[in-house]
Tab-separated table of C-alpha atoms and ligand atoms in Angstrom:
chain	number	residue	atom	x	y	z
A	1	MET	CA	0.000	0.000	0.000
A	2	THR	CA	1.946	2.957	-1.241
A	3	ALA	CA	1.738	6.364	-2.833
A	4	GLU	CA	1.851	4.513	-6.126
A	5	THR	CA	-1.530	2.935	-5.370
A	6	LEU	CA	-3.018	6.354	-4.612
A	7	ALA	CA	-1.585	7.819	-7.818
A	8	HIS	CA	-3.233	4.942	-9.689
A	9	LEU	CA	-6.602	5.590	-8.005
A	10	MET	CA	-6.339	9.289	-8.878
A	11	LYS	CA	-5.677	8.503	-12.531
A	12	GLN	CA	-8.760	6.291	-12.657
A	13	SER	CA	-11.065	8.721	-10.839
A	14	ASN	CA	-13.121	11.291	-12.713
A	15	ARG	CA	-14.037	13.196	-9.575
A	16	THR	CA	-11.834	13.335	-6.528
A	17	VAL	CA	-12.724	15.136	-3.303
A	18	VAL	CA	-10.059	15.910	-0.690
A	19	LEU	CA	-11.176	16.299	2.923
A	20	THR	CA	-8.613	17.947	5.185
A	21	GLY	CA	-8.229	18.565	8.910
A	22	ALA	CA	-5.781	20.194	11.311
A	23	GLY	CA	-3.069	17.635	10.436
A	24	MET	CA	-2.858	19.235	6.995
A	25	SER	CA	-1.598	22.451	8.634
A	26	THR	CA	0.783	21.214	11.345
A	27	GLU	CA	3.705	21.251	8.890
A	28	SER	CA	2.961	24.951	8.389
A	29	GLY	CA	3.449	25.466	12.120
A	30	ILE	CA	-0.205	25.522	13.210
A	31	PRO	CA	-0.826	23.163	16.120
A	32	ASP	CA	-3.592	20.594	15.748
A	33	PHE	CA	-6.464	20.100	18.120
A	34	ARG	CA	-4.975	17.420	20.296
A	35	SER	CA	-1.410	18.647	20.252
A	36	SER	CA	0.414	18.604	23.586
A	37	THR	CA	2.031	21.947	22.796
A	38	GLY	CA	0.764	25.327	21.660
A	39	LEU	CA	-2.373	27.367	21.872
A	40	TRP	CA	-4.878	24.674	22.711
A	41	ARG	CA	-2.895	23.130	25.560
A	42	ASN	CA	-4.358	25.068	28.475
A	43	ILE	CA	-7.658	25.884	26.848
A	44	ASN	CA	-10.720	23.777	26.302
A	45	PRO	CA	-11.888	24.870	22.841
A	46	ARG	CA	-15.391	23.608	23.551
A	47	ILE	CA	-15.619	26.304	26.213
A	48	VAL	CA	-13.699	29.203	24.643
A	49	ALA	CA	-14.662	28.666	21.004
A	50	SER	CA	-18.381	28.618	21.736
A	51	THR	CA	-21.434	30.826	21.306
A	52	GLU	CA	-21.727	30.949	25.075
A	53	SER	CA	-18.223	32.374	25.422
A	54	LEU	CA	-18.942	34.956	22.690
A	55	GLN	CA	-22.026	36.090	24.578
A	56	LYS	CA	-20.904	35.831	28.197
A	57	ASN	CA	-17.116	35.972	28.201
A	58	TYR	CA	-16.319	38.191	25.229
A	59	GLU	CA	-12.905	39.396	26.473
A	60	GLN	CA	-11.573	35.848	26.694
A	61	PHE	CA	-13.198	34.949	23.386
A	62	ARG	CA	-11.640	37.930	21.642
A	63	GLU	CA	-8.186	37.378	23.105
A	64	PHE	CA	-8.233	33.718	22.111
A	65	TYR	CA	-9.030	34.511	18.485
A	66	GLN	CA	-6.729	37.539	18.341
A	67	THR	CA	-3.856	35.275	19.392
A	68	ARG	CA	-4.805	32.611	16.867
A	69	MET	CA	-5.182	35.181	14.075
A	70	ASN	CA	-1.858	36.827	14.880
A	71	SER	CA	-0.084	33.477	14.951
A	72	LEU	CA	-1.223	32.855	11.355
A	73	ASN	CA	0.972	35.764	10.229
A	74	ASN	CA	4.044	33.576	10.605
A	75	CYS	CA	2.568	30.623	8.738
A	76	LYS	CA	2.475	29.877	5.058
A	77	PRO	CA	1.310	26.932	2.950
A	78	HIS	CA	3.719	23.973	2.818
A	79	GLU	CA	4.564	21.775	-0.132
A	80	GLY	CA	1.496	19.570	0.431
A	81	HIS	CA	-0.860	22.558	0.067
A	82	LEU	CA	0.918	23.600	-3.139
A	83	ILE	CA	0.665	20.065	-4.535
A	84	LEU	CA	-3.087	19.932	-3.887
A	85	ALA	CA	-3.521	23.285	-5.669
A	86	ASP	CA	-1.528	21.915	-8.600
A	87	PHE	CA	-3.695	18.764	-8.687
A	88	GLU	CA	-6.784	20.971	-9.014
A	89	LYS	CA	-5.258	22.833	-11.982
A	90	ARG	CA	-4.501	19.496	-13.638
A	91	GLY	CA	-8.105	18.300	-13.193
A	92	LEU	CA	-7.112	15.732	-10.572
A	93	VAL	CA	-9.006	17.278	-7.647
A	94	SER	CA	-12.531	18.742	-7.928
A	95	LEU	CA	-13.009	20.068	-4.399
A	96	ILE	CA	-11.122	20.531	-1.162
A	97	ALA	CA	-13.518	20.355	1.772
A	98	THR	CA	-11.635	21.536	4.825
A	99	GLN	CA	-12.169	21.756	8.568
A	100	ASN	CA	-9.248	24.163	8.737
A	101	VAL	CA	-9.942	27.807	9.358
A	102	ASP	CA	-6.537	29.145	8.300
A	103	GLN	CA	-7.164	29.598	4.535
A	104	LEU	CA	-3.806	27.992	3.694
A	105	HIS	CA	-5.395	26.018	0.846
A	106	GLN	CA	-6.551	29.271	-0.784
A	107	GLN	CA	-3.162	30.887	-0.140
A	108	ALA	CA	-1.557	27.956	-1.950
A	109	GLY	CA	-3.787	28.628	-4.968
A	110	SER	CA	-6.656	26.160	-4.544
A	111	LYS	CA	-9.828	27.701	-6.000
A	112	ASN	CA	-12.602	25.300	-5.123
A	113	VAL	CA	-12.425	25.151	-1.345
A	114	ALA	CA	-15.407	24.523	0.942
A	115	GLU	CA	-14.699	25.954	4.400
A	116	LEU	CA	-16.816	23.627	6.510
A	117	HIS	CA	-15.838	25.359	9.769
A	118	GLY	CA	-15.549	28.858	8.321
A	119	ASN	CA	-12.318	30.809	8.790
A	120	ILE	CA	-10.518	33.064	11.251
A	121	VAL	CA	-9.288	35.413	8.535
A	122	THR	CA	-12.483	37.364	7.853
A	123	ILE	CA	-14.653	39.214	10.369
A	124	ARG	CA	-18.338	40.010	10.763
A	125	CYS	CA	-20.607	41.633	13.317
A	126	GLN	CA	-22.372	39.068	15.500
A	127	LYS	CA	-25.506	41.242	15.611
A	128	CYS	CA	-26.025	42.667	12.097
A	129	GLY	CA	-23.700	40.364	10.144
A	130	LYS	CA	-21.917	43.155	8.237
A	131	PRO	CA	-18.319	42.392	7.245
A	132	HIS	CA	-15.457	44.283	8.907
A	133	ALA	CA	-11.703	44.510	8.401
A	134	LYS	CA	-9.521	42.088	10.329
A	135	GLU	CA	-7.709	45.065	11.891
A	136	GLN	CA	-10.944	46.271	13.506
A	137	PHE	CA	-11.272	43.000	15.395
A	138	LEU	CA	-7.581	43.052	16.311
A	139	ASN	CA	-7.960	46.664	17.566
A	140	ASN	CA	-10.822	45.726	19.910
A	141	SER	CA	-13.343	47.751	17.850
A	142	ILE	CA	-17.083	47.254	17.868
A	143	CYS	CA	-19.396	47.223	14.832
A	144	THR	CA	-19.400	50.595	13.037
A	145	TYR	CA	-23.082	50.151	12.092
A	146	CYS	CA	-24.798	48.782	15.199
A	147	SER	CA	-22.132	48.667	17.950
A	148	GLY	CA	-22.459	44.864	18.033
A	149	LYS	CA	-19.599	42.504	18.895
A	150	LEU	CA	-17.122	41.642	16.142
A	151	ARG	CA	-16.148	38.025	15.585
A	152	PRO	CA	-14.325	35.850	13.056
A	153	ASN	CA	-16.379	33.930	10.477
A	154	VAL	CA	-15.509	30.685	12.217
A	155	VAL	CA	-18.075	28.061	13.174
A	156	LEU	CA	-18.297	28.022	16.967
A	157	PHE	CA	-19.381	25.118	19.115
A	158	GLY	CA	-23.145	25.559	19.255
A	159	GLU	CA	-23.449	26.818	15.661
A	160	THR	CA	-24.471	24.948	12.542
A	161	LEU	CA	-22.135	24.550	9.591
A	162	PRO	CA	-22.392	27.096	6.740
A	163	SER	CA	-25.055	25.578	4.474
A	164	GLU	CA	-23.420	26.661	1.206
A	165	ALA	CA	-20.132	24.900	2.028
A	166	TRP	CA	-21.912	21.844	3.401
A	167	ASP	CA	-24.278	21.484	0.397
A	168	ARG	CA	-21.465	21.931	-2.103
A	169	THR	CA	-19.438	19.258	-0.299
A	170	LEU	CA	-22.363	16.817	-0.205
A	171	HIS	CA	-22.996	17.357	-3.905
A	172	GLU	CA	-19.363	16.594	-4.764
A	173	ILE	CA	-19.070	13.694	-2.298
A	174	HIS	CA	-22.123	12.001	-3.815
A	175	GLN	CA	-20.550	12.141	-7.263
A	176	ALA	CA	-16.989	11.358	-6.244
A	177	ASP	CA	-15.153	8.253	-7.411
A	178	LEU	CA	-12.459	8.915	-4.834
A	179	VAL	CA	-12.332	10.677	-1.459
A	180	ILE	CA	-8.908	11.385	0.052
A	181	VAL	CA	-9.065	12.185	3.770
A	182	ILE	CA	-5.958	13.989	5.056
A	183	GLY	CA	-4.861	14.910	8.600
A	184	THR	CA	-8.052	14.584	10.569
A	185	SER	CA	-8.902	12.413	13.556
A	186	LEU	CA	-12.460	12.147	12.151
A	187	GLU	CA	-13.816	12.822	15.606
A	188	VAL	CA	-15.704	16.008	14.820
A	189	TYR	CA	-19.370	15.612	13.830
A	190	PRO	CA	-20.870	16.092	11.233
A	191	VAL	CA	-17.762	16.308	9.031
A	192	ASN	CA	-16.751	12.802	10.122
A	193	GLN	CA	-19.911	11.488	8.431
A	194	LEU	CA	-18.796	12.669	5.000
A	195	PRO	CA	-16.457	9.813	3.970
A	196	SER	CA	-19.164	7.190	4.459
A	197	MET	CA	-21.594	9.179	2.284
A	198	SER	CA	-19.466	8.467	-0.773
A	199	LYS	CA	-19.842	5.474	-3.061
A	200	GLY	CA	-16.278	6.003	-4.249
A	201	LYS	CA	-12.967	4.659	-3.015
A	202	LEU	CA	-11.802	5.972	0.375
A	203	VAL	CA	-8.202	6.831	1.202
A	204	TYR	CA	-6.869	7.947	4.609
A	205	ILE	CA	-3.598	9.855	4.977
A	206	ASN	CA	-2.729	10.512	8.625
A	207	ARG	CA	0.217	10.267	10.999
A	208	GLU	CA	-1.650	7.646	12.966
A	209	GLN	CA	-4.766	5.548	12.751
A	210	THR	CA	-7.126	7.065	15.300
A	211	SER	CA	-9.714	5.047	17.187
A	212	THR	CA	-12.483	6.672	15.159
A	213	SER	CA	-10.796	6.196	11.800
A	214	LEU	CA	-10.716	2.427	12.470
A	215	HIS	CA	-14.516	2.410	12.118
A	216	TYR	CA	-14.306	3.441	8.473
A	217	SER	CA	-13.631	0.980	5.710
A	218	PHE	CA	-10.800	2.729	3.915
A	219	ASP	CA	-9.570	1.137	0.711
A	220	LEU	CA	-6.113	2.518	1.362
A	221	VAL	CA	-4.424	3.876	4.503
A	222	LEU	CA	-1.139	5.771	4.222
A	223	GLU	CA	0.445	6.456	7.604
A	224	GLY	CA	2.818	9.406	7.642
A	225	SER	CA	3.006	13.139	7.230
A	226	ALA	CA	0.711	14.817	4.722
A	227	GLY	CA	3.536	16.796	3.092
A	228	LYS	CA	5.761	13.765	2.505
A	229	ILE	CA	2.992	11.487	1.251
A	230	LEU	CA	1.602	14.117	-1.137
A	231	ALA	CA	5.132	14.725	-2.452
A	232	ASP	CA	5.457	10.974	-3.115
A	233	VAL	CA	2.098	10.886	-4.926
A	234	TYR	CA	3.131	13.951	-6.939
A	235	GLN	CA	6.273	12.117	-8.072
A	236	GLU	CA	4.305	9.020	-9.027
A	237	LEU	CA	1.869	11.049	-11.135
A	238	GLY	CA	4.613	12.668	-13.193
A	239	ASP	CA	3.011	15.097	-15.655
A	240	PHE	CA	-0.309	13.221	-15.789
A	241	GLU	CA	-3.367	15.448	-16.172
A	242	LYS	CA	-7.063	15.049	-17.019
B	301	NAD	P1	-7.507	16.758	15.096
B	301	NAD	O1	-6.458	17.503	15.858
B	301	NAD	O2	-8.597	16.116	15.871
B	301	NAD	O3	-6.789	15.610	14.245
B	301	NAD	C1	-5.657	15.896	13.484
B	301	NAD	C2	-5.065	14.567	13.016
B	301	NAD	O4	-3.999	14.875	12.130
B	301	NAD	C3	-4.474	13.743	14.173
B	301	NAD	O5	-4.979	12.419	14.084
B	301	NAD	C4	-2.961	13.781	13.915
B	301	NAD	O6	-2.329	12.561	14.209
B	301	NAD	C5	-2.887	14.049	12.433
B	301	NAD	N1	-1.712	14.792	11.996
B	301	NAD	C6	-1.050	15.788	12.634
B	301	NAD	N2	-0.062	16.281	11.864
B	301	NAD	C7	-0.086	15.558	10.713
B	301	NAD	C8	0.686	15.596	9.525
B	301	NAD	N3	1.688	16.475	9.355
B	301	NAD	N4	0.381	14.739	8.522
B	301	NAD	C9	-0.646	13.840	8.662
B	301	NAD	N5	-1.396	13.759	9.783
B	301	NAD	C10	-1.134	14.619	10.785
B	301	NAD	O7	-8.056	17.751	13.980
B	301	NAD	P2	-9.412	17.741	13.139
B	301	NAD	O8	-9.831	16.344	12.895
B	301	NAD	O9	-9.211	18.658	12.001
B	301	NAD	O10	-10.464	18.397	14.117
B	301	NAD	C11	-10.079	19.499	14.891
B	301	NAD	C12	-11.011	20.696	14.903
B	301	NAD	O11	-10.258	21.858	15.274
B	301	NAD	C13	-11.624	21.045	13.593
B	301	NAD	O12	-12.918	21.453	13.880
B	301	NAD	C14	-10.833	22.247	13.059
B	301	NAD	O13	-11.712	23.191	12.494
B	301	NAD	C15	-10.207	22.859	14.277
B	301	NAD	N6	-8.768	23.240	14.092
B	301	NAD	C16	-8.348	23.872	12.957
B	301	NAD	C17	-7.000	24.193	12.775
B	301	NAD	C18	-6.552	24.904	11.506
B	301	NAD	O14	-7.332	25.609	10.877
B	301	NAD	N7	-5.318	24.720	11.077
B	301	NAD	C19	-6.079	23.872	13.767
B	301	NAD	C20	-6.548	23.231	14.936
B	301	NAD	C21	-7.897	22.912	15.077
B	302	ZN	ZN1	-23.383	45.323	13.469
């Protein structure tokens, strides 16, 4: 079971969906959810990254996201992100559905990206919904229209997923011949339901097999880092395009 097998599956597939999680971004220096180091270590995201915290503990909420947003300044897409963007250009990937909120896929040049958990790069007013500049949130401003609280366009615990991104993903997943799941523990509902909604082949690329991932019947499991495995697949594909 190697990168060669995945390259072969990609050549055969007419529609390939890539589903990514925090493990796709760790090689860019962004800690994942369960990392023992970094931002999440002393913080329970279910408490801080929630609608309740936005309403009742806004200072802590704002500081948490300000820190996360500022830390993105030092991060850029890694080779794996660039390879996925190249695959899209060559007709080898139709959609990237991501749980990541860092917009590194877009920065790498991917065009068709469904942000299932929103992003922490753009800002809106919680009350009236109007968009604001990132700097206004970072400067502790309030909404210029209604004085409401500013917040990132991220999906908080207690909120539903953006319907446009979700519907687009479902549409693609239903038609996909191949779904490649990269760097996610598959523990977060409802995104973890997506792989089993596909009739296509299922591939899992992750540093480890998590307890949840063992419940899925993957056709191929590649254990290792996303960047390295994608680089191997890239090599195997040569200049193949659709
Ligand atoms: P998770 O932390 O639950 O799982 C990440 C998985 O990726 C782990 O199983 C880990 O072993 C694996 N992994 C780590 N580095 C890897 C690498 N270089 N190559 C391959 N695999 C690697 O993350 P999740 O499943 O995405 O769920 C976490 C939630 O937290 C999501 O809702 C997400 O929105 C949010 N989150 C986002 C970011 C981000 O935007 N970059 C970062 C942290 C958390
Ligand atoms: Zn407002």
